[in-house]
């Protein structure tokens, strides 16, 4: 696995805490996340979906990432979240991403294994790390559709063979979370998490963490989750604060003045999550 990425996740695994992984969609959200990391002196993942890669461009994202690395003095990882094809993985690796996810969770087991093996071989050539998913976290990371929990939970024994057969560096598990806004309170299957944790030794990742009560998140972290993905909470905060800012300054047209309180609110949210994931 990429040396830095590996060190960061292994330190989390040994230390019993989780690294926050935050999905960004524009420069302001990028800055909110990296400033939060710098101020809390904690590493973070800056995550981009294929949609965000298309929206901003892999080259621009890597250029921003390199600049942030110079300034932050804290480990940062630029990560492709839910890569949905070998092509997007190749594009991100070629641009300089140190970490990618290939999501074959909707494929039959053998096809998921074959896809992940292919991506692991590509990533190894560049020393990049690979995350994959087994079982299916409900909803989609691109939409705020109501999530109703994982659609197919990770089988611990299958996780053992999946990790052995693919050589993947970290594993996203389906234990009851879903992407998007929950309809009711989610209930994580922590007994299943214990079984997965004893079956595999790679760091485990929790997707769909927006809206999961703090207590459940902390329990999941204490039982082996090393990376926690948050997207929807950032988008909700972003949209709510942008509306508020425009409403409160109806005559203001300067984007810098409109966006300043929005960036501050997203940064605060990220700082709160970072503190929750590692007390
Ligand atoms: P949420 O949108 O529920 O925070 O999920 C984020 C995620 O898992 C991104 O991969």
PDB file of C-alpha atoms and ligand atoms in Angstrom:
ATOM      1  CA  UNK A   1       0.000   0.000   0.000  1.00  0.00           C
ATOM      2  CA  UNK A   2       1.150   3.564  -0.536  1.00  0.00           C
ATOM      3  CA  UNK A   3       3.625   4.246   2.277  1.00  0.00           C
ATOM      4  CA  UNK A   4       1.908   7.323   3.708  1.00  0.00           C
ATOM      5  CA  UNK A   5      -1.586   5.965   3.318  1.00  0.00           C
ATOM      6  CA  UNK A   6      -0.517   2.668   4.881  1.00  0.00           C
ATOM      7  CA  UNK A   7       1.165   4.394   7.808  1.00  0.00           C
ATOM      8  CA  UNK A   8      -1.843   6.589   8.499  1.00  0.00           C
ATOM      9  CA  UNK A   9      -4.336   3.731   8.502  1.00  0.00           C
ATOM     10  CA  UNK A  10      -2.055   1.394  10.422  1.00  0.00           C
ATOM     11  CA  UNK A  11      -1.514   4.050  13.086  1.00  0.00           C
ATOM     12  CA  UNK A  12      -5.303   4.408  13.343  1.00  0.00           C
ATOM     13  CA  UNK A  13      -5.697   0.632  13.597  1.00  0.00           C
ATOM     14  CA  UNK A  14      -3.119   0.409  16.359  1.00  0.00           C
ATOM     15  CA  UNK A  15      -4.343   3.512  18.153  1.00  0.00           C
ATOM     16  CA  UNK A  16      -8.026   2.522  18.099  1.00  0.00           C
ATOM     17  CA  UNK A  17      -9.200   5.674  16.325  1.00  0.00           C
ATOM     18  CA  UNK A  18     -10.470   6.537  12.856  1.00  0.00           C
ATOM     19  CA  UNK A  19      -9.295   8.963  10.183  1.00  0.00           C
ATOM     20  CA  UNK A  20     -12.050  11.214   8.814  1.00  0.00           C
ATOM     21  CA  UNK A  21     -12.682  11.009   5.076  1.00  0.00           C
ATOM     22  CA  UNK A  22     -14.622  13.962   3.692  1.00  0.00           C
ATOM     23  CA  UNK A  23     -16.127  14.331   0.225  1.00  0.00           C
ATOM     24  CA  UNK A  24     -15.466  17.705  -1.380  1.00  0.00           C
ATOM     25  CA  UNK A  25     -17.090  19.250  -4.436  1.00  0.00           C
ATOM     26  CA  UNK A  26     -15.328  22.559  -4.979  1.00  0.00           C
ATOM     27  CA  UNK A  27     -12.360  24.647  -3.885  1.00  0.00           C
ATOM     28  CA  UNK A  28     -14.162  26.074  -0.864  1.00  0.00           C
ATOM     29  CA  UNK A  29     -14.996  22.638   0.520  1.00  0.00           C
ATOM     30  CA  UNK A  30     -11.445  21.503  -0.223  1.00  0.00           C
ATOM     31  CA  UNK A  31     -10.123  24.418   1.838  1.00  0.00           C
ATOM     32  CA  UNK A  32     -12.610  23.817   4.633  1.00  0.00           C
ATOM     33  CA  UNK A  33     -11.385  20.215   4.961  1.00  0.00           C
ATOM     34  CA  UNK A  34      -7.653  20.916   4.684  1.00  0.00           C
ATOM     35  CA  UNK A  35      -7.847  23.926   7.052  1.00  0.00           C
ATOM     36  CA  UNK A  36      -9.716  21.777   9.584  1.00  0.00           C
ATOM     37  CA  UNK A  37      -6.961  19.147   9.328  1.00  0.00           C
ATOM     38  CA  UNK A  38      -4.215  21.754   9.743  1.00  0.00           C
ATOM     39  CA  UNK A  39      -5.871  23.349  12.762  1.00  0.00           C
ATOM     40  CA  UNK A  40      -6.612  20.085  14.543  1.00  0.00           C
ATOM     41  CA  UNK A  41      -3.201  18.609  13.562  1.00  0.00           C
ATOM     42  CA  UNK A  42      -4.949  15.466  12.373  1.00  0.00           C
ATOM     43  CA  UNK A  43      -4.629  13.632   9.049  1.00  0.00           C
ATOM     44  CA  UNK A  44      -7.680  13.529   6.785  1.00  0.00           C
ATOM     45  CA  UNK A  45      -8.785  12.000   3.523  1.00  0.00           C
ATOM     46  CA  UNK A  46      -9.989  14.447   0.879  1.00  0.00           C
ATOM     47  CA  UNK A  47     -12.402  12.381  -1.166  1.00  0.00           C
ATOM     48  CA  UNK A  48     -13.651  12.913  -4.692  1.00  0.00           C
ATOM     49  CA  UNK A  49     -16.243  10.786  -6.463  1.00  0.00           C
ATOM     50  CA  UNK A  50     -15.965  10.156 -10.224  1.00  0.00           C
ATOM     51  CA  UNK A  51     -18.585  12.924 -10.602  1.00  0.00           C
ATOM     52  CA  UNK A  52     -16.317  15.380  -8.794  1.00  0.00           C
ATOM     53  CA  UNK A  53     -13.312  14.276 -10.855  1.00  0.00           C
ATOM     54  CA  UNK A  54     -15.341  15.049 -13.983  1.00  0.00           C
ATOM     55  CA  UNK A  55     -16.585  18.352 -12.511  1.00  0.00           C
ATOM     56  CA  UNK A  56     -13.195  19.745 -11.403  1.00  0.00           C
ATOM     57  CA  UNK A  57     -10.618  17.628 -13.262  1.00  0.00           C
ATOM     58  CA  UNK A  58      -8.093  15.165 -11.800  1.00  0.00           C
ATOM     59  CA  UNK A  59      -5.165  17.437 -12.710  1.00  0.00           C
ATOM     60  CA  UNK A  60      -6.625  20.446 -10.869  1.00  0.00           C
ATOM     61  CA  UNK A  61      -7.442  18.291  -7.845  1.00  0.00           C
ATOM     62  CA  UNK A  62      -3.905  16.902  -7.646  1.00  0.00           C
ATOM     63  CA  UNK A  63      -2.425  20.408  -8.038  1.00  0.00           C
ATOM     64  CA  UNK A  64      -4.583  21.627  -5.126  1.00  0.00           C
ATOM     65  CA  UNK A  65      -3.613  18.560  -3.116  1.00  0.00           C
ATOM     66  CA  UNK A  66       0.123  19.164  -3.658  1.00  0.00           C
ATOM     67  CA  UNK A  67      -0.217  22.767  -2.537  1.00  0.00           C
ATOM     68  CA  UNK A  68      -2.247  21.729   0.507  1.00  0.00           C
ATOM     69  CA  UNK A  69       0.431  19.159   1.429  1.00  0.00           C
ATOM     70  CA  UNK A  70       3.093  21.873   1.358  1.00  0.00           C
ATOM     71  CA  UNK A  71       1.079  24.140   3.613  1.00  0.00           C
ATOM     72  CA  UNK A  72      -0.709  21.813   6.016  1.00  0.00           C
ATOM     73  CA  UNK A  73       2.213  20.092   7.808  1.00  0.00           C
ATOM     74  CA  UNK A  74      -0.152  17.247   8.561  1.00  0.00           C
ATOM     75  CA  UNK A  75      -0.720  14.105   6.470  1.00  0.00           C
ATOM     76  CA  UNK A  76      -3.412  14.488   3.815  1.00  0.00           C
ATOM     77  CA  UNK A  77      -4.606  11.848   1.382  1.00  0.00           C
ATOM     78  CA  UNK A  78      -6.383  12.571  -1.889  1.00  0.00           C
ATOM     79  CA  UNK A  79      -8.685   9.620  -2.540  1.00  0.00           C
ATOM     80  CA  UNK A  80     -10.958   8.526  -5.376  1.00  0.00           C
ATOM     81  CA  UNK A  81     -14.216   7.536  -3.672  1.00  0.00           C
ATOM     82  CA  UNK A  82     -16.384   4.854  -5.321  1.00  0.00           C
ATOM     83  CA  UNK A  83     -14.323   4.553  -8.494  1.00  0.00           C
ATOM     84  CA  UNK A  84     -16.727   2.878 -10.901  1.00  0.00           C
ATOM     85  CA  UNK A  85     -14.399   1.854 -13.733  1.00  0.00           C
ATOM     86  CA  UNK A  86     -10.784   0.922 -14.386  1.00  0.00           C
ATOM     87  CA  UNK A  87     -10.593   3.997 -16.653  1.00  0.00           C
ATOM     88  CA  UNK A  88     -11.354   6.494 -13.868  1.00  0.00           C
ATOM     89  CA  UNK A  89      -8.854   4.706 -11.616  1.00  0.00           C
ATOM     90  CA  UNK A  90      -6.181   4.961 -14.329  1.00  0.00           C
ATOM     91  CA  UNK A  91      -6.982   8.658 -14.837  1.00  0.00           C
ATOM     92  CA  UNK A  92      -6.639   9.425 -11.121  1.00  0.00           C
ATOM     93  CA  UNK A  93      -3.469   7.342 -10.679  1.00  0.00           C
ATOM     94  CA  UNK A  94      -1.882   9.000 -13.714  1.00  0.00           C
ATOM     95  CA  UNK A  95      -2.698  12.434 -12.282  1.00  0.00           C
ATOM     96  CA  UNK A  96      -1.034  11.484  -8.978  1.00  0.00           C
ATOM     97  CA  UNK A  97      -3.751  10.254  -6.579  1.00  0.00           C
ATOM     98  CA  UNK A  98      -2.125   8.287  -3.731  1.00  0.00           C
ATOM     99  CA  UNK A  99      -5.292   6.333  -2.952  1.00  0.00           C
ATOM    100  CA  UNK A 100      -8.276   4.984  -4.893  1.00  0.00           C
ATOM    101  CA  UNK A 101     -11.416   3.009  -4.214  1.00  0.00           C
ATOM    102  CA  UNK A 102     -12.753   0.592  -6.787  1.00  0.00           C
ATOM    103  CA  UNK A 103     -16.357  -0.249  -6.039  1.00  0.00           C
ATOM    104  CA  UNK A 104     -17.402  -3.616  -7.419  1.00  0.00           C
ATOM    105  CA  UNK A 105     -19.810  -4.259  -4.552  1.00  0.00           C
ATOM    106  CA  UNK A 106     -22.806  -4.589  -6.864  1.00  0.00           C
ATOM    107  CA  UNK A 107     -21.056  -7.242  -8.965  1.00  0.00           C
ATOM    108  CA  UNK A 108     -21.133 -10.984  -8.290  1.00  0.00           C
ATOM    109  CA  UNK A 109     -18.340 -11.982  -5.882  1.00  0.00           C
ATOM    110  CA  UNK A 110     -15.957 -13.415  -8.501  1.00  0.00           C
ATOM    111  CA  UNK A 111     -16.298 -10.341 -10.731  1.00  0.00           C
ATOM    112  CA  UNK A 112     -15.690  -8.019  -7.782  1.00  0.00           C
ATOM    113  CA  UNK A 113     -12.520 -10.011  -6.956  1.00  0.00           C
ATOM    114  CA  UNK A 114     -11.277  -9.841 -10.563  1.00  0.00           C
ATOM    115  CA  UNK A 115     -11.907  -6.078 -10.787  1.00  0.00           C
ATOM    116  CA  UNK A 116     -10.167  -5.338  -7.494  1.00  0.00           C
ATOM    117  CA  UNK A 117      -7.178  -7.526  -8.416  1.00  0.00           C
ATOM    118  CA  UNK A 118      -6.777  -5.586 -11.649  1.00  0.00           C
ATOM    119  CA  UNK A 119      -6.877  -2.251  -9.815  1.00  0.00           C
ATOM    120  CA  UNK A 120      -4.501  -3.448  -7.078  1.00  0.00           C
ATOM    121  CA  UNK A 121      -1.969  -4.420  -9.787  1.00  0.00           C
ATOM    122  CA  UNK A 122      -2.287  -0.967 -11.404  1.00  0.00           C
ATOM    123  CA  UNK A 123      -2.003   0.891  -8.107  1.00  0.00           C
ATOM    124  CA  UNK A 124       1.037  -1.102  -6.959  1.00  0.00           C
ATOM    125  CA  UNK A 125       3.039   0.221  -9.916  1.00  0.00           C
ATOM    126  CA  UNK A 126       2.641   3.703  -8.447  1.00  0.00           C
ATOM    127  CA  UNK A 127       2.721   2.818  -4.786  1.00  0.00           C
ATOM    128  CA  UNK A 128      -0.911   3.876  -4.408  1.00  0.00           C
ATOM    129  CA  UNK A 129      -3.389   2.281  -1.998  1.00  0.00           C
ATOM    130  CA  UNK A 130      -6.659   0.563  -2.894  1.00  0.00           C
ATOM    131  CA  UNK A 131      -9.941   0.364  -0.984  1.00  0.00           C
ATOM    132  CA  UNK A 132     -12.710  -2.004  -2.055  1.00  0.00           C
ATOM    133  CA  UNK A 133     -16.193  -2.840  -0.798  1.00  0.00           C
ATOM    134  CA  UNK A 134     -17.769  -6.173  -0.023  1.00  0.00           C
ATOM    135  CA  UNK A 135     -21.474  -6.414   0.738  1.00  0.00           C
ATOM    136  CA  UNK A 136     -23.507  -3.415  -0.283  1.00  0.00           C
ATOM    137  CA  UNK A 137     -23.930  -0.108   1.551  1.00  0.00           C
ATOM    138  CA  UNK A 138     -27.383   1.169   0.522  1.00  0.00           C
ATOM    139  CA  UNK A 139     -28.109   4.347  -1.438  1.00  0.00           C
ATOM    140  CA  UNK A 140     -25.644   6.220  -3.621  1.00  0.00           C
ATOM    141  CA  UNK A 141     -22.892   8.588  -2.600  1.00  0.00           C
ATOM    142  CA  UNK A 142     -23.914  11.070  -5.315  1.00  0.00           C
ATOM    143  CA  UNK A 143     -27.504  11.626  -4.152  1.00  0.00           C
ATOM    144  CA  UNK A 144     -29.176  12.494  -0.885  1.00  0.00           C
ATOM    145  CA  UNK A 145     -31.859   9.876  -1.393  1.00  0.00           C
ATOM    146  CA  UNK A 146     -33.196   8.504   1.846  1.00  0.00           C
ATOM    147  CA  UNK A 147     -30.934   5.730   3.059  1.00  0.00           C
ATOM    148  CA  UNK A 148     -32.497   2.756   4.740  1.00  0.00           C
ATOM    149  CA  UNK A 149     -29.437   0.746   5.721  1.00  0.00           C
ATOM    150  CA  UNK A 150     -27.168  -1.667   3.906  1.00  0.00           C
ATOM    151  CA  UNK A 151     -28.885  -3.709   1.254  1.00  0.00           C
ATOM    152  CA  UNK A 152     -26.572  -6.712   1.686  1.00  0.00           C
ATOM    153  CA  UNK A 153     -24.394  -7.013   4.770  1.00  0.00           C
ATOM    154  CA  UNK A 154     -20.754  -8.123   4.557  1.00  0.00           C
ATOM    155  CA  UNK A 155     -20.232 -11.802   5.237  1.00  0.00           C
ATOM    156  CA  UNK A 156     -17.202 -12.189   7.555  1.00  0.00           C
ATOM    157  CA  UNK A 157     -15.930 -15.428   5.982  1.00  0.00           C
ATOM    158  CA  UNK A 158     -16.326 -14.008   2.492  1.00  0.00           C
ATOM    159  CA  UNK A 159     -14.394 -10.928   3.683  1.00  0.00           C
ATOM    160  CA  UNK A 160     -11.523 -13.201   4.703  1.00  0.00           C
ATOM    161  CA  UNK A 161     -11.244 -14.776   1.252  1.00  0.00           C
ATOM    162  CA  UNK A 162     -11.887 -11.443  -0.519  1.00  0.00           C
ATOM    163  CA  UNK A 163      -8.940  -9.767   1.193  1.00  0.00           C
ATOM    164  CA  UNK A 164      -6.677 -12.781   0.621  1.00  0.00           C
ATOM    165  CA  UNK A 165      -7.648 -13.134  -3.055  1.00  0.00           C
ATOM    166  CA  UNK A 166      -7.442  -9.434  -3.972  1.00  0.00           C
ATOM    167  CA  UNK A 167      -4.535  -8.135  -1.862  1.00  0.00           C
ATOM    168  CA  UNK A 168      -6.631  -5.013  -1.196  1.00  0.00           C
ATOM    169  CA  UNK A 169      -5.274  -2.510   1.356  1.00  0.00           C
ATOM    170  CA  UNK A 170      -8.499  -1.572   3.161  1.00  0.00           C
ATOM    171  CA  UNK A 171     -12.032  -2.895   3.146  1.00  0.00           C
ATOM    172  CA  UNK A 172     -15.337  -1.004   3.208  1.00  0.00           C
ATOM    173  CA  UNK A 173     -17.888  -3.055   5.091  1.00  0.00           C
ATOM    174  CA  UNK A 174     -21.679  -3.083   4.962  1.00  0.00           C
ATOM    175  CA  UNK A 175     -22.886  -3.303   8.562  1.00  0.00           C
ATOM    176  CA  UNK A 176     -26.113  -1.299   8.436  1.00  0.00           C
ATOM    177  CA  UNK A 177     -25.207   2.132   7.086  1.00  0.00           C
ATOM    178  CA  UNK A 178     -26.433   3.764   3.873  1.00  0.00           C
ATOM    179  CA  UNK A 179     -25.406   6.802   1.882  1.00  0.00           C
ATOM    180  CA  UNK A 180     -27.666   9.841   2.111  1.00  0.00           C
ATOM    181  CA  UNK A 181     -30.206  11.015   4.693  1.00  0.00           C
ATOM    182  CA  UNK A 182     -31.589   8.229   6.920  1.00  0.00           C
ATOM    183  CA  UNK A 183     -35.350   7.709   7.180  1.00  0.00           C
ATOM    184  CA  UNK A 184     -35.052   6.479  10.773  1.00  0.00           C
ATOM    185  CA  UNK A 185     -32.162   5.871  13.145  1.00  0.00           C
ATOM    186  CA  UNK A 186     -29.716   3.377  11.643  1.00  0.00           C
ATOM    187  CA  UNK A 187     -28.592   0.415  13.735  1.00  0.00           C
ATOM    188  CA  UNK A 188     -25.104  -0.818  13.079  1.00  0.00           C
ATOM    189  CA  UNK A 189     -24.486  -4.563  13.307  1.00  0.00           C
ATOM    190  CA  UNK A 190     -21.496  -4.374  15.633  1.00  0.00           C
ATOM    191  CA  UNK A 191     -21.399  -8.122  16.270  1.00  0.00           C
ATOM    192  CA  UNK A 192     -20.881  -8.591  12.551  1.00  0.00           C
ATOM    193  CA  UNK A 193     -18.149  -5.950  12.662  1.00  0.00           C
ATOM    194  CA  UNK A 194     -16.387  -7.947  15.406  1.00  0.00           C
ATOM    195  CA  UNK A 195     -16.489 -11.070  13.247  1.00  0.00           C
ATOM    196  CA  UNK A 196     -15.175  -9.227  10.188  1.00  0.00           C
ATOM    197  CA  UNK A 197     -12.428  -7.667  12.292  1.00  0.00           C
ATOM    198  CA  UNK A 198     -11.251 -11.062  13.513  1.00  0.00           C
ATOM    199  CA  UNK A 199     -11.394 -12.500   9.980  1.00  0.00           C
ATOM    200  CA  UNK A 200      -9.240  -9.851   8.232  1.00  0.00           C
ATOM    201  CA  UNK A 201      -6.269  -7.766   9.244  1.00  0.00           C
ATOM    202  CA  UNK A 202      -6.591  -4.852   6.802  1.00  0.00           C
ATOM    203  CA  UNK A 203      -8.045  -1.554   8.098  1.00  0.00           C
ATOM    204  CA  UNK A 204     -11.858  -1.397   7.886  1.00  0.00           C
ATOM    205  CA  UNK A 205     -13.811   1.518   6.418  1.00  0.00           C
ATOM    206  CA  UNK A 206     -17.315   2.754   7.273  1.00  0.00           C
ATOM    207  CA  UNK A 207     -19.293   4.413   4.479  1.00  0.00           C
ATOM    208  CA  UNK A 208     -22.579   6.277   4.892  1.00  0.00           C
ATOM    209  CA  UNK A 209     -21.641   7.834   8.242  1.00  0.00           C
ATOM    210  CA  UNK A 210     -23.655  11.067   7.890  1.00  0.00           C
ATOM    211  CA  UNK A 211     -26.615  10.936  10.249  1.00  0.00           C
ATOM    212  CA  UNK A 212     -25.292   7.983  12.268  1.00  0.00           C
ATOM    213  CA  UNK A 213     -25.551   8.881  15.986  1.00  0.00           C
ATOM    214  CA  UNK A 214     -22.196   9.762  17.568  1.00  0.00           C
ATOM    215  CA  UNK A 215     -22.436   6.913  20.060  1.00  0.00           C
ATOM    216  CA  UNK A 216     -22.801   4.295  17.347  1.00  0.00           C
ATOM    217  CA  UNK A 217     -19.914   5.808  15.390  1.00  0.00           C
ATOM    218  CA  UNK A 218     -17.698   5.717  18.463  1.00  0.00           C
ATOM    219  CA  UNK A 219     -18.653   2.106  19.165  1.00  0.00           C
ATOM    220  CA  UNK A 220     -17.845   1.124  15.582  1.00  0.00           C
ATOM    221  CA  UNK A 221     -14.469   2.872  15.828  1.00  0.00           C
ATOM    222  CA  UNK A 222     -13.640   1.194  19.131  1.00  0.00           C
ATOM    223  CA  UNK A 223     -14.446  -2.128  17.455  1.00  0.00           C
ATOM    224  CA  UNK A 224     -12.177  -1.715  14.457  1.00  0.00           C
ATOM    225  CA  UNK A 225     -13.334   0.969  11.992  1.00  0.00           C
ATOM    226  CA  UNK A 226     -10.236   2.990  10.959  1.00  0.00           C
ATOM    227  CA  UNK A 227     -11.677   5.331   8.294  1.00  0.00           C
ATOM    228  CA  UNK A 228     -15.088   7.019   8.389  1.00  0.00           C
ATOM    229  CA  UNK A 229     -16.632   8.497   5.233  1.00  0.00           C
ATOM    230  CA  UNK A 230     -18.780  11.620   5.443  1.00  0.00           C
ATOM    231  CA  UNK A 231     -20.359  13.265   2.398  1.00  0.00           C
ATOM    232  CA  UNK A 232     -24.033  14.158   2.960  1.00  0.00           C
ATOM    233  CA  UNK A 233     -23.469  16.106   6.201  1.00  0.00           C
ATOM    234  CA  UNK A 234     -21.011  18.379   4.372  1.00  0.00           C
ATOM    235  CA  UNK A 235     -23.413  18.958   1.498  1.00  0.00           C
ATOM    236  CA  UNK A 236     -26.323  19.718   3.835  1.00  0.00           C
ATOM    237  CA  UNK A 237     -24.224  22.196   5.825  1.00  0.00           C
ATOM    238  CA  UNK A 238     -22.885  23.754   2.640  1.00  0.00           C
ATOM    239  CA  UNK A 239     -26.356  24.289   1.142  1.00  0.00           C
ATOM    240  CA  UNK A 240     -27.986  25.498   4.371  1.00  0.00           C
ATOM    241  CA  UNK A 241     -25.229  28.021   5.099  1.00  0.00           C
ATOM    242  CA  UNK A 242     -25.073  29.246   1.511  1.00  0.00           C
ATOM    243  CA  UNK A 243     -28.828  29.941   1.555  1.00  0.00           C
ATOM    244  CA  UNK A 244     -28.513  31.654   4.905  1.00  0.00           C
ATOM    245  CA  UNK A 245     -25.576  33.774   3.764  1.00  0.00           C
ATOM    246  CA  UNK A 246     -27.378  34.924   0.609  1.00  0.00           C
ATOM    247  CA  UNK A 247     -30.594  35.615   2.536  1.00  0.00           C
ATOM    248  CA  UNK A 248     -28.792  37.612   5.202  1.00  0.00           C
ATOM    249  CA  UNK A 249     -26.915  39.735   2.622  1.00  0.00           C
ATOM    250  CA  UNK A 250     -29.433  40.085  -0.226  1.00  0.00           C
ATOM    251  CA  UNK A 251     -27.464  42.860  -1.913  1.00  0.00           C
ATOM    252  CA  UNK A 252     -24.048  41.219  -1.630  1.00  0.00           C
ATOM    253  CA  UNK A 253     -22.582  40.006  -4.934  1.00  0.00           C
ATOM    254  CA  UNK A 254     -18.972  39.368  -3.895  1.00  0.00           C
ATOM    255  CA  UNK A 255     -18.478  35.559  -3.833  1.00  0.00           C
ATOM    256  CA  UNK A 256     -15.744  35.910  -1.209  1.00  0.00           C
ATOM    257  CA  UNK A 257     -18.101  37.634   1.215  1.00  0.00           C
ATOM    258  CA  UNK A 258     -20.968  35.275   0.457  1.00  0.00           C
ATOM    259  CA  UNK A 259     -18.795  32.157   0.842  1.00  0.00           C
ATOM    260  CA  UNK A 260     -16.756  33.098   3.911  1.00  0.00           C
ATOM    261  CA  UNK A 261     -19.370  31.997   6.508  1.00  0.00           C
ATOM    262  CA  UNK A 262     -20.132  28.914   4.423  1.00  0.00           C
ATOM    263  CA  UNK A 263     -16.500  27.764   4.483  1.00  0.00           C
ATOM    264  CA  UNK A 264     -16.356  28.465   8.231  1.00  0.00           C
ATOM    265  CA  UNK A 265     -19.432  26.301   8.886  1.00  0.00           C
ATOM    266  CA  UNK A 266     -18.149  23.370   6.813  1.00  0.00           C
ATOM    267  CA  UNK A 267     -14.750  23.642   8.500  1.00  0.00           C
ATOM    268  CA  UNK A 268     -16.391  23.560  11.945  1.00  0.00           C
ATOM    269  CA  UNK A 269     -18.366  20.469  10.998  1.00  0.00           C
ATOM    270  CA  UNK A 270     -15.179  18.725   9.812  1.00  0.00           C
ATOM    271  CA  UNK A 271     -13.354  19.677  13.012  1.00  0.00           C
ATOM    272  CA  UNK A 272     -16.203  18.273  15.118  1.00  0.00           C
ATOM    273  CA  UNK A 273     -16.133  14.998  13.196  1.00  0.00           C
ATOM    274  CA  UNK A 274     -12.339  14.738  13.427  1.00  0.00           C
ATOM    275  CA  UNK A 275     -12.584  15.149  17.210  1.00  0.00           C
ATOM    276  CA  UNK A 276     -15.380  12.587  17.435  1.00  0.00           C
ATOM    277  CA  UNK A 277     -13.349  10.015  15.476  1.00  0.00           C
ATOM    278  CA  UNK A 278     -10.262  10.463  17.655  1.00  0.00           C
ATOM    279  CA  UNK A 279     -10.743  11.825  21.137  1.00  0.00           C
TER     280      UNK A 279
HETATM  281  P1  LIG B   1     -22.772   9.828   3.496  1.00  0.00           P
HETATM  282  O1  LIG B   1     -23.196  10.615   2.295  1.00  0.00           O
HETATM  283  O2  LIG B   1     -23.895   9.087   4.106  1.00  0.00           O
HETATM  284  O3  LIG B   1     -22.006  10.644   4.467  1.00  0.00           O
HETATM  285  O4  LIG B   1     -21.765   8.692   2.955  1.00  0.00           O
HETATM  286  C1  LIG B   1     -20.516   9.100   2.503  1.00  0.00           C
HETATM  287  C2  LIG B   1     -19.746   7.998   1.904  1.00  0.00           C
HETATM  288  O5  LIG B   1     -19.796   6.874   2.338  1.00  0.00           O
HETATM  289  C3  LIG B   1     -18.894   8.330   0.778  1.00  0.00           C
HETATM  290  O6  LIG B   1     -18.235   7.235   0.286  1.00  0.00           O
END
